């Protein structure tokens, strides 16, 4: 296990979606011993003053006194009231137990979406966070893409990997509320399409492996089939997603810049070393799907749901394409249909790579 801090930023806007994001962050706290969490709030600077750390060591981003919580409790039936009360109590219990690893921060910004996003991005970058968690309704709004929704801006501009949480599956909530603090298997699904973005996703997944002792990984790849979705389990080594046989990797290895070639070799060697050490915790699965974006995303999400994964990791170029929203890009389909939290990885920042290569296990 990696002994250095694994710094996670949870953005909370006091909405119901923040409840699920906070619940997921609390669940991660149970699985990552060296995780340090900062709960970030953004307030309108017109009515505020310079940001400062909260004195409280018990952050409560889902305080039962919040208006939306009171409204929620007043709208649901009695069974749901009991369950939501259990969720609130369990989450605050976890935050309290790990109080020394959790702090709050309030920053100030103009009230526009773009200014809020800029403030969050600046804070996450300057403080070298390794993961940003936020709740989301999804990415279905055309208006949101044209005028700039917070989720679109964060994914497209963040150099820190963004983990998006919508409504959590009922099975996850039941386990979360009833499980005592014992080590459970943390099941992660990594989708690899052999692209450069998949390489970044694999590197970040390897880094998670060093920080989550109970993590088990399944690497999923998709192959074209006229017969629809089916699957086969395989050993992962021969089809490893950062194999030098990938066309983009061949191109990288053939570049004239010797320093760049050496750097990629070093990253590849480090990543393979981490995975080989944990080969008993790594599976590989191939899904056979007809070749269109919707079918591929549906097959992956169906596999993720049926096998109770806690996290789905995917490399992405971003979400800036208007055609992608109108006609259906893979990332849009994945985020809008997923019930499993989705972690999107773009090009990793250089300071992350430097830290990744220098850390020893």
CSV table of C-alpha atoms in Angstrom, one decimal:
chain,number,residue,atom,x,y,z
A,1,UNK,CA,0.0,0.0,0.0
A,2,UNK,CA,1.1,3.5,-0.8
A,3,UNK,CA,1.8,5.5,2.4
A,4,UNK,CA,1.6,9.0,0.9
A,5,UNK,CA,-1.7,10.9,1.2
A,6,UNK,CA,-4.3,10.2,-1.5
A,7,UNK,CA,-5.9,13.6,-1.7
A,8,UNK,CA,-9.6,13.7,-2.7
A,9,UNK,CA,-11.8,16.8,-3.3
A,10,UNK,CA,-15.5,16.5,-2.8
A,11,UNK,CA,-17.5,19.4,-4.3
A,12,UNK,CA,-20.8,19.9,-2.4
A,13,UNK,CA,-23.4,22.4,-3.5
A,14,UNK,CA,-26.1,21.4,-0.9
A,15,UNK,CA,-28.2,19.5,-3.5
A,16,UNK,CA,-29.7,16.0,-3.4
A,17,UNK,CA,-27.0,14.9,-5.8
A,18,UNK,CA,-24.4,16.0,-3.3
A,19,UNK,CA,-25.9,13.4,-0.9
A,20,UNK,CA,-25.0,10.6,-3.2
A,21,UNK,CA,-21.5,12.0,-3.9
A,22,UNK,CA,-20.9,12.4,-0.2
A,23,UNK,CA,-22.1,8.8,0.4
A,24,UNK,CA,-19.7,7.5,-2.2
A,25,UNK,CA,-16.8,9.6,-0.8
A,26,UNK,CA,-17.6,8.2,2.7
A,27,UNK,CA,-17.5,4.6,1.2
A,28,UNK,CA,-14.2,5.4,-0.4
A,29,UNK,CA,-12.9,6.5,3.0
A,30,UNK,CA,-13.6,3.0,4.3
A,31,UNK,CA,-11.6,1.4,1.5
A,32,UNK,CA,-8.6,3.8,1.2
A,33,UNK,CA,-6.6,4.0,4.4
A,34,UNK,CA,-4.4,6.9,3.3
A,35,UNK,CA,-7.2,9.0,1.8
A,36,UNK,CA,-7.5,12.6,2.9
A,37,UNK,CA,-10.8,14.3,2.0
A,38,UNK,CA,-11.6,17.9,1.5
A,39,UNK,CA,-15.2,18.9,1.3
A,40,UNK,CA,-15.4,22.1,-0.9
A,41,UNK,CA,-18.2,24.6,-0.8
A,42,UNK,CA,-18.4,27.6,-3.1
A,43,UNK,CA,-20.2,30.8,-2.0
A,44,UNK,CA,-21.1,34.0,-3.8
A,45,UNK,CA,-18.2,36.4,-3.1
A,46,UNK,CA,-20.6,39.3,-3.3
A,47,UNK,CA,-22.0,38.4,0.1
A,48,UNK,CA,-18.9,36.7,1.6
A,49,UNK,CA,-15.3,37.3,2.4
A,50,UNK,CA,-11.9,35.6,1.8
A,51,UNK,CA,-12.0,31.8,2.1
A,52,UNK,CA,-10.8,30.1,5.3
A,53,UNK,CA,-10.7,26.6,6.7
A,54,UNK,CA,-13.6,25.6,8.9
A,55,UNK,CA,-12.8,25.0,12.5
A,56,UNK,CA,-15.0,21.9,12.6
A,57,UNK,CA,-13.4,18.5,12.2
A,58,UNK,CA,-16.7,16.9,11.5
A,59,UNK,CA,-17.7,18.1,8.0
A,60,UNK,CA,-21.4,17.6,7.3
A,61,UNK,CA,-22.1,18.3,3.6
A,62,UNK,CA,-25.4,16.5,4.1
A,63,UNK,CA,-26.5,18.1,7.3
A,64,UNK,CA,-30.1,17.0,8.2
A,65,UNK,CA,-30.9,20.8,8.8
A,66,UNK,CA,-30.4,21.6,5.1
A,67,UNK,CA,-33.6,22.7,3.3
A,68,UNK,CA,-33.5,20.0,0.6
A,69,UNK,CA,-33.0,17.3,3.3
A,70,UNK,CA,-36.0,18.5,5.2
A,71,UNK,CA,-38.0,18.7,1.9
A,72,UNK,CA,-36.9,15.2,1.0
A,73,UNK,CA,-37.9,13.8,4.4
A,74,UNK,CA,-41.3,15.4,4.0
A,75,UNK,CA,-42.0,14.0,0.5
A,76,UNK,CA,-41.0,10.4,0.8
A,77,UNK,CA,-43.0,7.5,2.4
A,78,UNK,CA,-42.2,6.2,5.9
A,79,UNK,CA,-40.0,3.4,4.6
A,80,UNK,CA,-37.9,5.9,2.6
A,81,UNK,CA,-37.7,8.3,5.6
A,82,UNK,CA,-36.1,5.5,7.6
A,83,UNK,CA,-33.7,4.6,4.9
A,84,UNK,CA,-32.6,8.2,4.2
A,85,UNK,CA,-32.2,8.8,7.9
A,86,UNK,CA,-29.9,5.7,8.0
A,87,UNK,CA,-27.9,7.0,5.1
A,88,UNK,CA,-27.4,10.4,6.7
A,89,UNK,CA,-26.4,8.8,10.0
A,90,UNK,CA,-24.0,6.3,8.5
A,91,UNK,CA,-22.3,9.0,6.3
A,92,UNK,CA,-21.8,11.4,9.2
A,93,UNK,CA,-20.6,8.5,11.4
A,94,UNK,CA,-17.9,7.7,8.8
A,95,UNK,CA,-16.9,11.3,8.5
A,96,UNK,CA,-16.7,11.7,12.3
A,97,UNK,CA,-14.5,8.5,12.7
A,98,UNK,CA,-12.1,9.8,10.1
A,99,UNK,CA,-12.3,13.4,11.3
A,100,UNK,CA,-8.5,13.9,11.2
A,101,UNK,CA,-8.5,12.9,7.6
A,102,UNK,CA,-11.4,15.2,6.6
A,103,UNK,CA,-11.6,18.9,6.4
A,104,UNK,CA,-13.9,21.6,5.0
A,105,UNK,CA,-13.0,24.5,2.8
A,106,UNK,CA,-15.1,27.4,1.6
A,107,UNK,CA,-14.0,29.4,-1.4
A,108,UNK,CA,-15.7,32.4,-3.0
A,109,UNK,CA,-16.6,33.1,-6.6
A,110,UNK,CA,-19.1,35.0,-8.8
A,111,UNK,CA,-22.3,33.2,-9.0
A,112,UNK,CA,-22.1,32.2,-12.7
A,113,UNK,CA,-21.5,28.6,-13.7
A,114,UNK,CA,-18.2,29.3,-15.5
A,115,UNK,CA,-16.8,31.3,-12.6
A,116,UNK,CA,-17.8,28.6,-10.1
A,117,UNK,CA,-16.1,26.0,-12.3
A,118,UNK,CA,-13.0,28.1,-12.6
A,119,UNK,CA,-12.8,28.5,-8.8
A,120,UNK,CA,-13.1,24.8,-8.2
A,121,UNK,CA,-10.6,23.9,-10.9
A,122,UNK,CA,-8.1,26.4,-9.6
A,123,UNK,CA,-8.4,25.1,-6.1
A,124,UNK,CA,-8.1,21.5,-7.1
A,125,UNK,CA,-5.0,22.1,-9.3
A,126,UNK,CA,-3.2,24.4,-6.8
A,127,UNK,CA,-3.7,21.9,-4.0
A,128,UNK,CA,-2.6,18.9,-6.1
A,129,UNK,CA,-5.7,16.7,-5.6
A,130,UNK,CA,-5.7,13.3,-7.2
A,131,UNK,CA,-9.4,12.9,-7.6
A,132,UNK,CA,-12.4,15.2,-7.8
A,133,UNK,CA,-15.9,13.8,-6.8
A,134,UNK,CA,-19.1,15.6,-7.6
A,135,UNK,CA,-22.8,14.7,-8.0
A,136,UNK,CA,-24.5,15.1,-11.3
A,137,UNK,CA,-27.9,14.8,-12.9
A,138,UNK,CA,-26.4,13.6,-16.2
A,139,UNK,CA,-25.4,15.2,-19.5
A,140,UNK,CA,-28.7,15.1,-21.5
A,141,UNK,CA,-29.2,18.9,-21.8
A,142,UNK,CA,-28.4,20.5,-25.2
A,143,UNK,CA,-28.7,23.9,-23.5
A,144,UNK,CA,-26.2,22.7,-20.9
A,145,UNK,CA,-23.6,22.0,-23.6
A,146,UNK,CA,-24.2,25.2,-25.5
A,147,UNK,CA,-24.3,27.6,-22.6
A,148,UNK,CA,-22.0,25.6,-20.3
A,149,UNK,CA,-23.2,23.3,-17.5
A,150,UNK,CA,-20.9,22.8,-14.5
A,151,UNK,CA,-20.5,19.1,-15.3
A,152,UNK,CA,-19.5,19.8,-18.9
A,153,UNK,CA,-17.0,22.5,-17.9
A,154,UNK,CA,-15.4,20.4,-15.1
A,155,UNK,CA,-14.9,17.3,-17.4
A,156,UNK,CA,-13.5,19.3,-20.3
A,157,UNK,CA,-11.2,21.6,-18.4
A,158,UNK,CA,-10.2,19.7,-15.3
A,159,UNK,CA,-6.6,18.3,-15.2
A,160,UNK,CA,-7.7,16.3,-12.2
A,161,UNK,CA,-9.7,13.1,-12.9
A,162,UNK,CA,-13.4,13.7,-12.3
A,163,UNK,CA,-15.6,11.0,-10.7
A,164,UNK,CA,-19.3,11.6,-11.4
A,165,UNK,CA,-22.0,10.2,-9.1
A,166,UNK,CA,-25.7,10.1,-10.0
A,167,UNK,CA,-28.3,8.2,-8.0
A,168,UNK,CA,-26.6,5.2,-6.4
A,169,UNK,CA,-27.9,1.7,-7.0
A,170,UNK,CA,-30.3,0.4,-4.3
A,171,UNK,CA,-27.9,-2.6,-3.8
A,172,UNK,CA,-25.1,-0.2,-3.0
A,173,UNK,CA,-27.2,1.8,-0.6
A,174,UNK,CA,-28.4,-1.4,1.2
A,175,UNK,CA,-24.9,-2.6,1.6
A,176,UNK,CA,-23.6,0.8,2.7
A,177,UNK,CA,-26.2,1.1,5.5
A,178,UNK,CA,-26.1,-2.5,6.8
A,179,UNK,CA,-22.4,-3.4,6.6
A,180,UNK,CA,-20.3,-3.1,9.7
A,181,UNK,CA,-16.8,-1.8,9.2
A,182,UNK,CA,-15.1,-4.9,7.8
A,183,UNK,CA,-12.9,-5.1,4.7
A,184,UNK,CA,-15.0,-5.7,1.6
A,185,UNK,CA,-13.9,-6.3,-2.0
A,186,UNK,CA,-13.9,-3.0,-3.9
A,187,UNK,CA,-14.7,-4.0,-7.5
A,188,UNK,CA,-13.5,-1.7,-10.2
A,189,UNK,CA,-14.2,-2.0,-14.0
A,190,UNK,CA,-11.7,-0.5,-16.4
A,191,UNK,CA,-12.9,-0.2,-20.0
A,192,UNK,CA,-10.0,-0.3,-22.5
A,193,UNK,CA,-10.4,0.4,-26.2
A,194,UNK,CA,-6.6,0.5,-27.0
A,195,UNK,CA,-6.5,4.3,-27.3
A,196,UNK,CA,-4.1,6.8,-25.8
A,197,UNK,CA,-6.8,7.8,-23.3
A,198,UNK,CA,-7.1,4.1,-22.3
A,199,UNK,CA,-3.4,4.3,-21.4
A,200,UNK,CA,-4.0,7.2,-19.1
A,201,UNK,CA,-6.9,5.4,-17.5
A,202,UNK,CA,-4.8,2.3,-17.0
A,203,UNK,CA,-2.1,4.3,-15.3
A,204,UNK,CA,-4.6,6.0,-13.0
A,205,UNK,CA,-6.1,2.6,-12.2
A,206,UNK,CA,-2.7,1.3,-11.3
A,207,UNK,CA,-2.2,4.2,-8.9
A,208,UNK,CA,-5.6,3.3,-7.3
A,209,UNK,CA,-4.3,-0.3,-6.9
A,210,UNK,CA,-1.5,1.0,-4.7
A,211,UNK,CA,-3.9,2.9,-2.5
A,212,UNK,CA,-6.9,0.5,-2.2
A,213,UNK,CA,-5.8,-2.8,-0.6
A,214,UNK,CA,-9.1,-4.6,-1.2
A,215,UNK,CA,-9.4,-3.5,-4.8
A,216,UNK,CA,-10.2,-6.1,-7.4
A,217,UNK,CA,-10.0,-5.1,-11.1
A,218,UNK,CA,-11.7,-6.4,-14.2
A,219,UNK,CA,-10.4,-5.0,-17.5
A,220,UNK,CA,-13.2,-5.0,-20.2
A,221,UNK,CA,-12.6,-4.8,-23.9
A,222,UNK,CA,-15.1,-4.9,-26.7
A,223,UNK,CA,-14.9,-6.8,-30.0
A,224,UNK,CA,-17.3,-6.6,-32.9
A,225,UNK,CA,-19.9,-9.3,-33.4
A,226,UNK,CA,-23.0,-9.7,-35.5
A,227,UNK,CA,-24.6,-11.9,-32.9
A,228,UNK,CA,-25.0,-9.2,-30.2
A,229,UNK,CA,-23.6,-9.1,-26.7
A,230,UNK,CA,-21.9,-12.1,-25.1
A,231,UNK,CA,-18.8,-12.4,-23.1
A,232,UNK,CA,-15.7,-14.4,-22.4
A,233,UNK,CA,-13.4,-14.3,-19.4
A,234,UNK,CA,-9.7,-14.4,-20.2
A,235,UNK,CA,-6.3,-14.1,-18.5
A,236,UNK,CA,-5.4,-10.4,-18.6
A,237,UNK,CA,-1.7,-10.6,-19.4
A,238,UNK,CA,-1.8,-11.3,-23.2
A,239,UNK,CA,-4.5,-8.7,-23.8
A,240,UNK,CA,-3.2,-6.0,-21.4
A,241,UNK,CA,-4.6,-2.6,-22.4
A,242,UNK,CA,-1.2,-0.9,-22.4
A,243,UNK,CA,0.5,-3.5,-24.5
A,244,UNK,CA,3.1,-2.2,-26.8
A,245,UNK,CA,1.3,-4.0,-29.6
A,246,UNK,CA,-1.3,-1.2,-29.7
A,247,UNK,CA,-0.9,1.0,-32.8
A,248,UNK,CA,-0.7,4.2,-30.8
A,249,UNK,CA,2.0,2.7,-28.5
A,250,UNK,CA,4.0,1.5,-31.6
A,251,UNK,CA,3.9,5.1,-32.8
A,252,UNK,CA,5.0,6.5,-29.4
A,253,UNK,CA,7.9,4.0,-29.3
A,254,UNK,CA,9.0,5.0,-32.8
A,255,UNK,CA,9.1,8.8,-32.2
A,256,UNK,CA,12.4,10.4,-32.8
A,257,UNK,CA,12.4,12.2,-29.4
A,258,UNK,CA,14.5,9.9,-27.3
A,259,UNK,CA,13.4,11.6,-24.0
A,260,UNK,CA,9.7,11.1,-24.8
A,261,UNK,CA,10.4,7.5,-25.7
A,262,UNK,CA,12.2,6.9,-22.5
A,263,UNK,CA,9.5,8.5,-20.5
A,264,UNK,CA,6.8,6.3,-22.0
A,265,UNK,CA,8.9,3.2,-21.5
A,266,UNK,CA,9.3,4.2,-17.8
A,267,UNK,CA,5.5,4.7,-17.3
A,268,UNK,CA,4.7,1.5,-19.1
A,269,UNK,CA,7.2,-0.5,-17.0
A,270,UNK,CA,5.9,1.0,-13.8
A,271,UNK,CA,2.2,0.3,-14.7
A,272,UNK,CA,2.9,-3.3,-15.7
A,273,UNK,CA,5.0,-3.9,-12.5
A,274,UNK,CA,2.0,-2.8,-10.4
A,275,UNK,CA,-0.4,-5.0,-12.3
A,276,UNK,CA,1.9,-8.0,-12.3
A,277,UNK,CA,2.3,-7.8,-8.5
A,278,UNK,CA,-1.5,-8.0,-8.2
A,279,UNK,CA,-2.3,-10.5,-11.0
A,280,UNK,CA,-4.5,-12.5,-8.7
A,281,UNK,CA,-6.7,-9.5,-8.3
A,282,UNK,CA,-7.0,-8.7,-12.0
A,283,UNK,CA,-9.4,-10.3,-14.5
A,284,UNK,CA,-10.0,-9.7,-18.2
A,285,UNK,CA,-13.3,-9.9,-20.0
A,286,UNK,CA,-14.2,-9.5,-23.6
A,287,UNK,CA,-17.7,-8.4,-24.7
A,288,UNK,CA,-18.9,-9.2,-28.2
A,289,UNK,CA,-21.1,-6.4,-29.4
A,290,UNK,CA,-22.5,-5.0,-32.7
A,291,UNK,CA,-20.4,-2.0,-33.8
A,292,UNK,CA,-22.3,1.1,-32.7
A,293,UNK,CA,-21.8,3.4,-29.8
A,294,UNK,CA,-25.1,2.8,-28.1
A,295,UNK,CA,-24.7,-1.0,-28.1
A,296,UNK,CA,-21.2,-0.8,-26.8
A,297,UNK,CA,-22.1,1.5,-23.9
A,298,UNK,CA,-25.2,-0.6,-23.1
A,299,UNK,CA,-23.2,-3.8,-23.1
A,300,UNK,CA,-20.6,-2.4,-20.7
A,301,UNK,CA,-23.2,-0.9,-18.4
A,302,UNK,CA,-25.2,-4.1,-18.3
A,303,UNK,CA,-22.0,-6.0,-17.4
A,304,UNK,CA,-21.1,-3.5,-14.8
A,305,UNK,CA,-24.6,-3.6,-13.2
A,306,UNK,CA,-25.0,-7.4,-13.2
A,307,UNK,CA,-21.6,-7.8,-11.6
A,308,UNK,CA,-22.0,-5.2,-8.9
A,309,UNK,CA,-19.0,-3.0,-9.7
A,310,UNK,CA,-18.4,0.0,-7.3
A,311,UNK,CA,-16.6,2.1,-10.0
A,312,UNK,CA,-16.3,2.3,-13.8
A,313,UNK,CA,-13.1,3.9,-15.2
A,314,UNK,CA,-12.9,5.2,-18.7
A,315,UNK,CA,-10.5,7.2,-20.7
A,316,UNK,CA,-11.9,10.2,-22.6
A,317,UNK,CA,-11.0,13.1,-24.8
A,318,UNK,CA,-13.7,15.3,-23.1
A,319,UNK,CA,-17.3,16.2,-23.8
A,320,UNK,CA,-16.9,19.3,-26.0
A,321,UNK,CA,-18.5,17.9,-29.2
A,322,UNK,CA,-22.0,19.1,-30.1
A,323,UNK,CA,-22.3,16.3,-32.5
A,324,UNK,CA,-21.5,13.9,-29.7
A,325,UNK,CA,-24.5,15.1,-27.7
A,326,UNK,CA,-26.9,15.2,-30.7
A,327,UNK,CA,-25.9,11.9,-32.3
A,328,UNK,CA,-24.5,10.1,-29.3
A,329,UNK,CA,-20.9,9.9,-28.2
A,330,UNK,CA,-19.6,7.0,-26.1
A,331,UNK,CA,-18.8,9.2,-23.1
A,332,UNK,CA,-22.3,10.9,-23.2
A,333,UNK,CA,-24.0,7.5,-23.4
A,334,UNK,CA,-22.0,6.1,-20.6
A,335,UNK,CA,-22.6,9.0,-18.2
A,336,UNK,CA,-26.3,9.4,-18.9
A,337,UNK,CA,-27.2,5.7,-18.6
A,338,UNK,CA,-24.8,4.6,-15.8
A,339,UNK,CA,-26.1,3.7,-12.4
A,340,UNK,CA,-22.5,2.9,-11.4
A,341,UNK,CA,-20.3,5.9,-10.5
A,342,UNK,CA,-18.1,6.8,-13.6
A,343,UNK,CA,-14.5,8.1,-13.4
A,344,UNK,CA,-13.3,9.9,-16.5
A,345,UNK,CA,-9.6,10.1,-17.2
A,346,UNK,CA,-8.1,12.5,-19.7
A,347,UNK,CA,-4.4,13.3,-20.1
A,348,UNK,CA,-2.8,13.0,-16.7
A,349,UNK,CA,-1.0,16.1,-15.3
A,350,UNK,CA,2.8,16.0,-15.3
A,351,UNK,CA,3.1,16.3,-11.5
A,352,UNK,CA,0.9,13.2,-11.2
A,353,UNK,CA,3.1,11.3,-13.5
A,354,UNK,CA,6.3,12.4,-11.7
A,355,UNK,CA,4.8,11.4,-8.3
A,356,UNK,CA,3.6,8.1,-9.8
A,357,UNK,CA,7.0,7.2,-11.1
A,358,UNK,CA,8.9,8.2,-8.0
A,359,UNK,CA,6.7,6.4,-5.4
A,360,UNK,CA,7.9,3.0,-4.2
A,361,UNK,CA,5.7,0.3,-2.8
